[in-house]
Tab-separated table of C-alpha atoms in Angstrom:
chain	number	residue	atom	x	y	z
A	1	UNK	CA	-15.457	12.340	-5.722
A	2	UNK	CA	-16.663	10.319	-8.665
A	3	UNK	CA	-16.267	12.117	-11.947
A	4	UNK	CA	-13.289	14.130	-10.780
A	5	UNK	CA	-10.889	11.489	-11.950
A	6	UNK	CA	-10.781	10.252	-15.509
A	7	UNK	CA	-11.968	6.636	-15.855
A	8	UNK	CA	-8.626	4.808	-15.904
A	9	UNK	CA	-7.387	6.660	-12.798
A	10	UNK	CA	-10.595	5.917	-10.914
A	11	UNK	CA	-10.435	2.253	-11.989
A	12	UNK	CA	-6.896	1.862	-10.713
A	13	UNK	CA	-7.686	3.638	-7.436
A	14	UNK	CA	-10.550	1.201	-6.899
A	15	UNK	CA	-8.439	-1.865	-7.673
A	16	UNK	CA	-5.636	-0.651	-5.396
A	17	UNK	CA	-8.169	0.067	-2.647
A	18	UNK	CA	-9.111	-3.621	-2.580
A	19	UNK	CA	-5.604	-4.578	-1.468
A	20	UNK	CA	-5.018	-5.159	2.247
A	21	UNK	CA	-3.747	-2.138	4.147
A	22	UNK	CA	-4.387	0.310	1.311
A	23	UNK	CA	-7.004	2.952	2.028
A	24	UNK	CA	-8.492	5.449	-0.437
A	25	UNK	CA	-5.762	8.033	0.231
A	26	UNK	CA	-2.917	5.581	-0.312
A	27	UNK	CA	-4.606	4.226	-3.428
A	28	UNK	CA	-4.832	7.750	-4.829
A	29	UNK	CA	-1.213	8.463	-3.943
A	30	UNK	CA	-0.008	5.266	-5.629
A	31	UNK	CA	-2.114	5.900	-8.749
A	32	UNK	CA	-0.632	9.382	-9.170
A	33	UNK	CA	2.818	7.971	-8.520
A	34	UNK	CA	2.302	5.437	-11.311
A	35	UNK	CA	1.224	8.246	-13.641
A	36	UNK	CA	4.600	9.865	-13.100
A	37	UNK	CA	6.876	6.841	-13.469
A	38	UNK	CA	8.021	5.518	-16.830
A	39	UNK	CA	5.820	3.165	-18.841
A	40	UNK	CA	8.549	0.590	-18.358
A	41	UNK	CA	8.390	0.736	-14.569
A	42	UNK	CA	4.577	0.569	-14.483
A	43	UNK	CA	4.714	-2.283	-16.983
A	44	UNK	CA	7.036	-4.208	-14.682
A	45	UNK	CA	4.471	-3.969	-11.882
A	46	UNK	CA	1.571	-5.076	-14.088
A	47	UNK	CA	3.646	-7.953	-15.426
A	48	UNK	CA	4.757	-9.012	-11.940
A	49	UNK	CA	1.095	-9.395	-10.916
A	50	UNK	CA	0.280	-11.413	-14.034
A	51	UNK	CA	3.374	-13.603	-13.676
A	52	UNK	CA	2.577	-14.302	-10.029
A	53	UNK	CA	-0.812	-15.703	-10.913
A	54	UNK	CA	0.497	-17.633	-13.910
A	55	UNK	CA	3.543	-19.184	-12.280
A	56	UNK	CA	2.700	-19.615	-8.604
A	57	UNK	CA	0.229	-22.056	-7.132
A	58	UNK	CA	-0.135	-23.894	-3.836
A	59	UNK	CA	1.804	-27.044	-2.954
A	60	UNK	CA	-0.505	-30.051	-3.232
A	61	UNK	CA	1.146	-31.548	-0.150
A	62	UNK	CA	1.625	-28.791	2.459
A	63	UNK	CA	-0.191	-25.847	0.772
A	64	UNK	CA	2.876	-23.647	0.838
A	65	UNK	CA	3.358	-21.547	-2.297
A	66	UNK	CA	4.922	-23.509	-5.141
A	67	UNK	CA	5.974	-22.856	-8.706
A	68	UNK	CA	3.681	-24.235	-11.372
A	69	UNK	CA	5.315	-27.170	-13.149
A	70	UNK	CA	4.297	-28.585	-16.493
A	71	UNK	CA	4.396	-32.205	-15.293
A	72	UNK	CA	1.385	-31.740	-12.970
A	73	UNK	CA	1.328	-32.033	-9.163
A	74	UNK	CA	3.058	-28.894	-7.966
A	75	UNK	CA	5.093	-29.473	-4.810
A	76	UNK	CA	6.948	-26.721	-2.988
A	77	UNK	CA	10.711	-26.426	-2.517
A	78	UNK	CA	10.481	-27.682	1.067
A	79	UNK	CA	8.350	-30.757	0.328
A	80	UNK	CA	10.697	-31.792	-2.482
A	81	UNK	CA	13.837	-31.264	-0.367
A	82	UNK	CA	15.061	-34.727	0.747
A	83	UNK	CA	17.167	-33.240	3.569
A	84	UNK	CA	14.133	-32.080	5.571
A	85	UNK	CA	13.106	-34.140	8.591
A	86	UNK	CA	9.849	-36.059	8.049
A	87	UNK	CA	9.374	-36.611	11.785
A	88	UNK	CA	8.596	-33.024	12.753
A	89	UNK	CA	5.723	-31.107	11.246
A	90	UNK	CA	5.221	-27.381	11.795
A	91	UNK	CA	1.628	-26.201	11.432
A	92	UNK	CA	1.236	-22.560	10.391
A	93	UNK	CA	-1.746	-20.404	9.482
A	94	UNK	CA	-0.436	-18.904	6.260
A	95	UNK	CA	2.436	-19.439	3.837
A	96	UNK	CA	3.995	-16.153	4.962
A	97	UNK	CA	4.186	-17.523	8.523
A	98	UNK	CA	6.165	-20.430	7.113
A	99	UNK	CA	8.628	-17.939	5.667
A	100	UNK	CA	8.980	-16.322	9.105
A	101	UNK	CA	9.831	-19.707	10.654
A	102	UNK	CA	12.251	-20.542	7.824
A	103	UNK	CA	14.039	-17.258	8.397
A	104	UNK	CA	15.026	-18.321	11.917
A	105	UNK	CA	16.985	-21.251	10.486
A	106	UNK	CA	15.937	-23.218	13.595
A	107	UNK	CA	13.538	-25.621	11.962
A	108	UNK	CA	14.509	-28.480	9.680
A	109	UNK	CA	11.229	-30.397	9.494
A	110	UNK	CA	8.256	-30.094	7.160
A	111	UNK	CA	5.283	-27.750	7.176
A	112	UNK	CA	1.539	-27.768	6.888
A	113	UNK	CA	-0.292	-24.554	6.003
A	114	UNK	CA	-3.801	-24.461	7.470
A	115	UNK	CA	-4.972	-21.512	5.401
A	116	UNK	CA	-6.145	-19.512	8.412
A	117	UNK	CA	-7.192	-19.955	12.026
A	118	UNK	CA	-10.421	-20.896	13.759
A	119	UNK	CA	-12.582	-17.799	14.043
A	120	UNK	CA	-16.183	-18.509	14.965
A	121	UNK	CA	-17.232	-14.877	14.534
A	122	UNK	CA	-16.201	-15.000	10.886
A	123	UNK	CA	-17.572	-18.514	10.404
A	124	UNK	CA	-14.169	-20.147	10.041
A	125	UNK	CA	-14.160	-23.572	11.672
A	126	UNK	CA	-11.936	-26.631	11.185
A	127	UNK	CA	-13.853	-27.491	8.014
A	128	UNK	CA	-12.772	-24.227	6.403
A	129	UNK	CA	-9.123	-24.976	7.217
A	130	UNK	CA	-6.916	-27.749	5.867
A	131	UNK	CA	-7.383	-29.942	8.947
A	132	UNK	CA	-8.620	-32.974	7.041
A	133	UNK	CA	-5.541	-32.797	4.824
A	134	UNK	CA	-3.407	-32.601	7.982
A	135	UNK	CA	-4.965	-35.774	9.395
A	136	UNK	CA	-4.352	-37.599	6.132
A	137	UNK	CA	-0.710	-36.555	6.223
A	138	UNK	CA	-0.319	-37.692	9.829
A	139	UNK	CA	-1.568	-41.136	8.756
A	140	UNK	CA	0.774	-41.315	5.771
A	141	UNK	CA	3.964	-39.691	7.166
A	142	UNK	CA	6.071	-40.833	10.145
A	143	UNK	CA	5.372	-37.653	12.136
A	144	UNK	CA	6.409	-37.780	15.806
A	145	UNK	CA	6.036	-34.129	16.782
A	146	UNK	CA	3.602	-31.509	15.660
A	147	UNK	CA	4.694	-27.937	16.449
A	148	UNK	CA	1.673	-25.665	16.371
A	149	UNK	CA	2.977	-22.308	15.103
A	150	UNK	CA	-0.323	-20.467	14.868
A	151	UNK	CA	-0.305	-16.804	15.913
A	152	UNK	CA	-0.246	-16.033	19.657
A	153	UNK	CA	-3.719	-14.478	19.563
A	154	UNK	CA	-7.292	-15.595	20.250
A	155	UNK	CA	-7.782	-17.351	16.915
A	156	UNK	CA	-4.348	-18.947	16.884
A	157	UNK	CA	-4.787	-20.190	20.443
A	158	UNK	CA	-8.229	-21.623	19.631
A	159	UNK	CA	-6.763	-23.432	16.647
A	160	UNK	CA	-3.889	-24.828	18.709
A	161	UNK	CA	-6.272	-26.013	21.417
A	162	UNK	CA	-8.489	-27.648	18.812
A	163	UNK	CA	-5.548	-29.532	17.315
A	164	UNK	CA	-4.311	-30.680	20.736
A	165	UNK	CA	-7.735	-32.144	21.527
A	166	UNK	CA	-8.151	-33.643	18.067
A	167	UNK	CA	-4.846	-35.480	18.369
A	168	UNK	CA	-5.197	-36.464	22.043
A	169	UNK	CA	-5.562	-40.160	21.158
A	170	UNK	CA	-2.859	-40.189	18.502
A	171	UNK	CA	0.716	-41.015	19.495
A	172	UNK	CA	2.141	-37.654	18.402
A	173	UNK	CA	3.650	-35.006	20.672
A	174	UNK	CA	1.878	-31.723	20.082
A	175	UNK	CA	3.854	-28.617	21.101
A	176	UNK	CA	3.147	-24.903	20.918
A	177	UNK	CA	5.467	-21.937	20.409
A	178	UNK	CA	6.511	-20.274	23.665
A	179	UNK	CA	4.765	-17.025	24.476
A	180	UNK	CA	6.716	-14.368	26.336
A	181	UNK	CA	8.739	-11.211	26.078
A	182	UNK	CA	10.260	-10.427	22.696
A	183	UNK	CA	14.070	-10.522	22.728
A	184	UNK	CA	15.462	-7.032	23.222
A	185	UNK	CA	12.189	-5.633	24.546
A	186	UNK	CA	11.630	-3.645	27.710
A	187	UNK	CA	9.835	-5.249	30.648
A	188	UNK	CA	8.493	-1.828	31.523
A	189	UNK	CA	6.609	-1.537	28.246
A	190	UNK	CA	5.360	-5.126	27.984
A	191	UNK	CA	1.577	-5.513	28.014
A	192	UNK	CA	0.083	-7.469	30.932
A	193	UNK	CA	-0.960	-10.449	28.791
A	194	UNK	CA	2.498	-10.953	27.356
A	195	UNK	CA	4.178	-10.492	30.726
A	196	UNK	CA	1.618	-12.877	32.256
A	197	UNK	CA	2.437	-15.495	29.647
A	198	UNK	CA	6.149	-14.957	30.217
A	199	UNK	CA	5.718	-15.587	33.950
A	200	UNK	CA	3.488	-18.589	33.328
A	201	UNK	CA	6.047	-20.034	30.921
A	202	UNK	CA	9.098	-19.277	33.103
A	203	UNK	CA	11.936	-21.748	32.850
A	204	UNK	CA	14.523	-22.878	35.382
A	205	UNK	CA	17.882	-21.194	34.881
A	206	UNK	CA	20.842	-23.403	34.169
A	207	UNK	CA	18.570	-26.286	33.182
B	1	UNK	CA	15.336	-13.530	2.935
B	2	UNK	CA	16.307	-13.995	-0.701
B	3	UNK	CA	15.689	-17.487	-1.945
B	4	UNK	CA	12.881	-18.148	0.492
B	5	UNK	CA	10.333	-16.851	-1.974
B	6	UNK	CA	9.929	-18.280	-5.423
B	7	UNK	CA	11.009	-15.848	-8.177
B	8	UNK	CA	7.623	-14.438	-9.206
B	9	UNK	CA	6.675	-13.709	-5.568
B	10	UNK	CA	9.972	-11.979	-4.904
B	11	UNK	CA	9.637	-9.973	-8.123
B	12	UNK	CA	6.190	-8.741	-7.191
B	13	UNK	CA	7.265	-7.889	-3.627
B	14	UNK	CA	10.091	-5.798	-5.067
B	15	UNK	CA	7.842	-3.974	-7.529
B	16	UNK	CA	5.249	-3.273	-4.834
B	17	UNK	CA	7.987	-2.061	-2.496
B	18	UNK	CA	8.829	0.721	-4.957
B	19	UNK	CA	5.379	2.266	-4.526
B	20	UNK	CA	5.044	5.197	-2.125
B	21	UNK	CA	4.002	4.252	1.410
B	22	UNK	CA	4.506	0.524	0.870
B	23	UNK	CA	7.252	-1.041	2.969
B	24	UNK	CA	8.618	-4.589	2.695
B	25	UNK	CA	6.017	-5.985	5.124
B	26	UNK	CA	3.060	-4.440	3.277
B	27	UNK	CA	4.493	-5.560	-0.049
B	28	UNK	CA	4.715	-9.126	1.243
B	29	UNK	CA	1.194	-8.977	2.634
B	30	UNK	CA	-0.218	-7.689	-0.657
B	31	UNK	CA	1.678	-10.297	-2.696
B	32	UNK	CA	0.260	-13.136	-0.587
B	33	UNK	CA	-3.171	-11.555	-0.790
B	34	UNK	CA	-2.924	-11.559	-4.591
B	35	UNK	CA	-1.933	-15.223	-4.510
B	36	UNK	CA	-5.202	-15.978	-2.778
B	37	UNK	CA	-7.586	-13.917	-4.916
B	38	UNK	CA	-9.000	-15.148	-8.208
B	39	UNK	CA	-7.027	-14.793	-11.430
B	40	UNK	CA	-9.799	-12.462	-12.570
B	41	UNK	CA	-9.345	-10.060	-9.681
B	42	UNK	CA	-5.547	-9.982	-10.013
B	43	UNK	CA	-5.962	-9.529	-13.752
B	44	UNK	CA	-8.148	-6.484	-13.162
B	45	UNK	CA	-5.376	-4.867	-11.120
B	46	UNK	CA	-2.673	-5.605	-13.701
B	47	UNK	CA	-4.930	-4.293	-16.463
B	48	UNK	CA	-5.815	-1.147	-14.510
B	49	UNK	CA	-2.105	-0.286	-14.268
B	50	UNK	CA	-1.574	-0.882	-17.983
B	51	UNK	CA	-4.695	1.074	-18.947
B	52	UNK	CA	-3.640	3.998	-16.778
B	53	UNK	CA	-0.367	4.356	-18.609
B	54	UNK	CA	-1.955	3.829	-22.020
B	55	UNK	CA	-4.916	6.155	-21.619
B	56	UNK	CA	-3.821	8.910	-19.253
B	57	UNK	CA	-1.324	11.634	-19.970
B	58	UNK	CA	-0.780	15.194	-18.777
B	59	UNK	CA	-2.737	18.169	-20.096
B	60	UNK	CA	-0.559	20.160	-22.491
B	61	UNK	CA	-2.027	23.386	-21.093
B	62	UNK	CA	-2.246	23.079	-17.297
B	63	UNK	CA	-0.455	19.724	-16.701
B	64	UNK	CA	-3.439	18.213	-14.946
B	65	UNK	CA	-4.082	14.566	-15.826
B	66	UNK	CA	-5.912	14.174	-19.123
B	67	UNK	CA	-7.198	11.341	-21.249
B	68	UNK	CA	-5.139	10.505	-24.311
B	69	UNK	CA	-6.981	11.539	-27.485
B	70	UNK	CA	-6.245	10.313	-30.958
B	71	UNK	CA	-6.315	13.800	-32.483
B	72	UNK	CA	-3.107	14.875	-30.621
B	73	UNK	CA	-2.802	17.683	-28.047
B	74	UNK	CA	-4.403	16.214	-24.948
B	75	UNK	CA	-6.231	18.811	-22.873
B	76	UNK	CA	-7.876	18.031	-19.541
B	77	UNK	CA	-11.576	18.215	-18.732
B	78	UNK	CA	-11.133	21.547	-16.936
B	79	UNK	CA	-9.153	23.291	-19.700
B	80	UNK	CA	-11.733	22.232	-22.290
B	81	UNK	CA	-14.708	23.318	-20.141
B	82	UNK	CA	-15.953	26.669	-21.559
B	83	UNK	CA	-17.811	27.498	-18.331
B	84	UNK	CA	-14.622	27.912	-16.296
B	85	UNK	CA	-13.415	31.431	-15.525
B	86	UNK	CA	-10.283	32.415	-17.446
B	87	UNK	CA	-9.562	35.305	-15.099
B	88	UNK	CA	-8.621	33.280	-12.028
B	89	UNK	CA	-5.786	30.759	-12.058
B	90	UNK	CA	-5.126	28.373	-9.198
B	91	UNK	CA	-1.532	27.166	-8.935
B	92	UNK	CA	-1.104	23.759	-7.289
B	93	UNK	CA	1.879	21.486	-6.728
B	94	UNK	CA	0.400	18.240	-7.997
B	95	UNK	CA	-2.660	17.091	-9.937
B	96	UNK	CA	-4.035	15.446	-6.808
B	97	UNK	CA	-4.025	18.849	-5.072
B	98	UNK	CA	-6.190	20.107	-7.919
B	99	UNK	CA	-8.660	17.342	-7.139
B	100	UNK	CA	-8.732	18.449	-3.496
B	101	UNK	CA	-9.578	22.029	-4.558
B	102	UNK	CA	-12.221	20.791	-7.031
B	103	UNK	CA	-13.865	18.782	-4.278
B	104	UNK	CA	-14.630	21.962	-2.326
B	105	UNK	CA	-16.790	23.223	-5.203
B	106	UNK	CA	-15.565	26.725	-4.305
B	107	UNK	CA	-13.372	27.369	-7.293
B	108	UNK	CA	-14.578	27.990	-10.834
B	109	UNK	CA	-11.395	29.209	-12.486
B	110	UNK	CA	-8.581	27.339	-14.215
B	111	UNK	CA	-5.525	25.549	-12.845
B	112	UNK	CA	-1.818	25.275	-13.335
B	113	UNK	CA	0.053	22.268	-11.964
B	114	UNK	CA	3.667	23.098	-11.083
B	115	UNK	CA	4.771	19.491	-10.703
B	116	UNK	CA	6.213	19.982	-7.219
B	117	UNK	CA	7.496	22.730	-4.947
B	118	UNK	CA	10.811	24.496	-4.516
B	119	UNK	CA	13.083	22.338	-2.385
B	120	UNK	CA	16.707	23.393	-2.427
B	121	UNK	CA	17.845	20.394	-0.391
B	122	UNK	CA	16.557	18.073	-3.095
B	123	UNK	CA	17.777	20.298	-5.895
B	124	UNK	CA	14.315	21.372	-7.023
B	125	UNK	CA	14.311	25.000	-8.091
B	126	UNK	CA	11.966	27.004	-10.365
B	127	UNK	CA	13.626	25.448	-13.434
B	128	UNK	CA	12.542	21.990	-12.346
B	129	UNK	CA	8.940	23.183	-11.992
B	130	UNK	CA	6.546	24.383	-14.691
B	131	UNK	CA	7.165	28.047	-13.907
B	132	UNK	CA	8.168	28.980	-17.444
B	133	UNK	CA	4.944	27.458	-18.753
B	134	UNK	CA	3.053	29.463	-16.123
B	135	UNK	CA	4.608	32.724	-17.314
B	136	UNK	CA	3.708	31.912	-20.931
B	137	UNK	CA	0.106	31.293	-19.871
B	138	UNK	CA	-0.043	34.561	-17.962
B	139	UNK	CA	1.011	36.355	-21.148
B	140	UNK	CA	-1.569	34.563	-23.286
B	141	UNK	CA	-4.579	34.352	-20.942
B	142	UNK	CA	-6.521	37.268	-19.366
B	143	UNK	CA	-5.580	36.197	-15.799
B	144	UNK	CA	-6.368	38.793	-13.125
B	145	UNK	CA	-5.834	36.740	-9.973
B	146	UNK	CA	-3.380	33.967	-9.226
B	147	UNK	CA	-4.299	31.872	-6.180
B	148	UNK	CA	-1.212	30.061	-4.933
B	149	UNK	CA	-2.500	26.765	-3.514
B	150	UNK	CA	0.834	25.172	-2.683
B	151	UNK	CA	0.997	23.164	0.528
B	152	UNK	CA	1.227	25.103	3.817
B	153	UNK	CA	4.729	23.812	4.544
B	154	UNK	CA	8.310	25.002	4.054
B	155	UNK	CA	8.504	24.055	0.365
B	156	UNK	CA	5.024	25.305	-0.465
B	157	UNK	CA	5.678	28.610	1.284
B	158	UNK	CA	9.007	29.043	-0.507
B	159	UNK	CA	7.287	28.419	-3.835
B	160	UNK	CA	4.504	30.898	-3.028
B	161	UNK	CA	7.048	33.527	-2.002
B	162	UNK	CA	9.024	32.947	-5.180
B	163	UNK	CA	5.921	33.408	-7.332
B	164	UNK	CA	4.884	36.576	-5.478
B	165	UNK	CA	8.333	38.095	-6.117
B	166	UNK	CA	8.454	36.893	-9.710
B	167	UNK	CA	5.119	38.543	-10.481
B	168	UNK	CA	5.696	41.707	-8.448
B	169	UNK	CA	5.874	43.847	-11.593
B	170	UNK	CA	2.986	42.173	-13.394
B	171	UNK	CA	-0.538	43.529	-12.959
B	172	UNK	CA	-1.938	40.341	-11.437
B	173	UNK	CA	-3.195	39.933	-7.870
B	174	UNK	CA	-1.365	37.032	-6.224
B	175	UNK	CA	-3.167	35.477	-3.254
B	176	UNK	CA	-2.345	32.597	-0.951
B	177	UNK	CA	-4.610	30.119	0.815
B	178	UNK	CA	-5.415	31.078	4.412
B	179	UNK	CA	-3.492	29.165	7.064
B	180	UNK	CA	-5.226	28.510	10.358
B	181	UNK	CA	-7.147	26.034	12.433
B	182	UNK	CA	-8.883	23.226	10.559
B	183	UNK	CA	-12.679	23.422	10.807
B	184	UNK	CA	-13.928	21.195	13.627
B	185	UNK	CA	-10.534	20.964	15.289
B	186	UNK	CA	-9.648	21.568	18.916
B	187	UNK	CA	-7.687	24.684	19.881
B	188	UNK	CA	-6.176	22.688	22.705
B	189	UNK	CA	-4.527	20.237	20.331
B	190	UNK	CA	-3.436	22.717	17.657
B	191	UNK	CA	0.323	22.943	17.134
B	192	UNK	CA	1.966	26.291	17.862
B	193	UNK	CA	2.766	27.047	14.222
B	194	UNK	CA	-0.823	26.558	13.078
B	195	UNK	CA	-2.230	28.500	16.003
B	196	UNK	CA	0.327	31.240	15.370
B	197	UNK	CA	-0.750	31.444	11.738
B	198	UNK	CA	-4.397	31.514	12.798
B	199	UNK	CA	-3.720	34.460	15.099
B	200	UNK	CA	-1.640	36.217	12.460
B	201	UNK	CA	-4.434	35.773	9.928
B	202	UNK	CA	-7.290	36.707	12.261
B	203	UNK	CA	-10.261	38.421	10.641
B	204	UNK	CA	-12.719	40.988	11.976
B	205	UNK	CA	-16.042	39.447	12.986
B	206	UNK	CA	-19.132	40.683	11.184
B	207	UNK	CA	-17.032	42.038	8.328
């Protein structure tokens, strides 16, 4: 394939191909799409990437995304919000998981972004995550409950289990998101693991 | 969702969401990926988009992609290649289809990129395609055969049929790509239309 595309097209296809979820075919399709759109529209995309890197950083407190401020020490909108409850801390893997929790409108506490989940196969242990920073926060803040909102998969479960054990001696309630059937789903089509978890986590009616 | 993301993240998600094949979820995933990569890597992507628009244009002859030259009149690598056969012209919908044909190594003639296919539902007729430019080329160049390489779908077939009728009185052989079973495929899983076309286009063995 090399040589068929002029340099700048090939370069863009390669850069696009590095993005998650974009294969060679999609990269090619997007590159040819960008050739067709106006310079203005393509410029907006290029500028949006540049602006993102220039203006967004990670919160020094919870590691959520935060806007870069001139007066040093970037803190995110949630950490600087005085109305949030300091007693409940929600631990998530990534900043985008935080957004998912925020969208429910059910949670009014603070967050801590681990930056991933324990995955021994890929060499990610507690030291590669922001666990140390979490412990420091638990010493400094009046946290009473830690809700572990890691993903309901192998890595997320391992991370949750690790945190439960780590905090066994600390006077903090550690909870985990309920696993079960998605609202509006069909029992018939549920996989065995999910249905198993739903049975395991069954709750008394009218309680 | 609005307001949950800081401005520059939201802006990038929106720009990414305009690209073909990228939905809101993918756009979000890519934006957060770009937050994590180095400034250098993100910069390469932004620059690749800018470079594409600055350095690539469309060939004034066949409408393939071509590098911008300072001495005006950009022509693509195929139109400027003296070894290509002027007697055979391959008509494709888009420049990326041209690349697909080139990859086979089977074609040594020249190309003409229509810029789409006839689609009455979307208001695309011959006037919206580069049909007029094709006719001008057929008058100027010693073309003996026109291979219509539009896609084997409704729009591509309509375009091929239109071209065949348009050139009925001109002394040029108009051919169409063979439709049939993909090489290495399973007869069992072929759809009826493809199998029907394969039967229709059957060829004598040993011919």
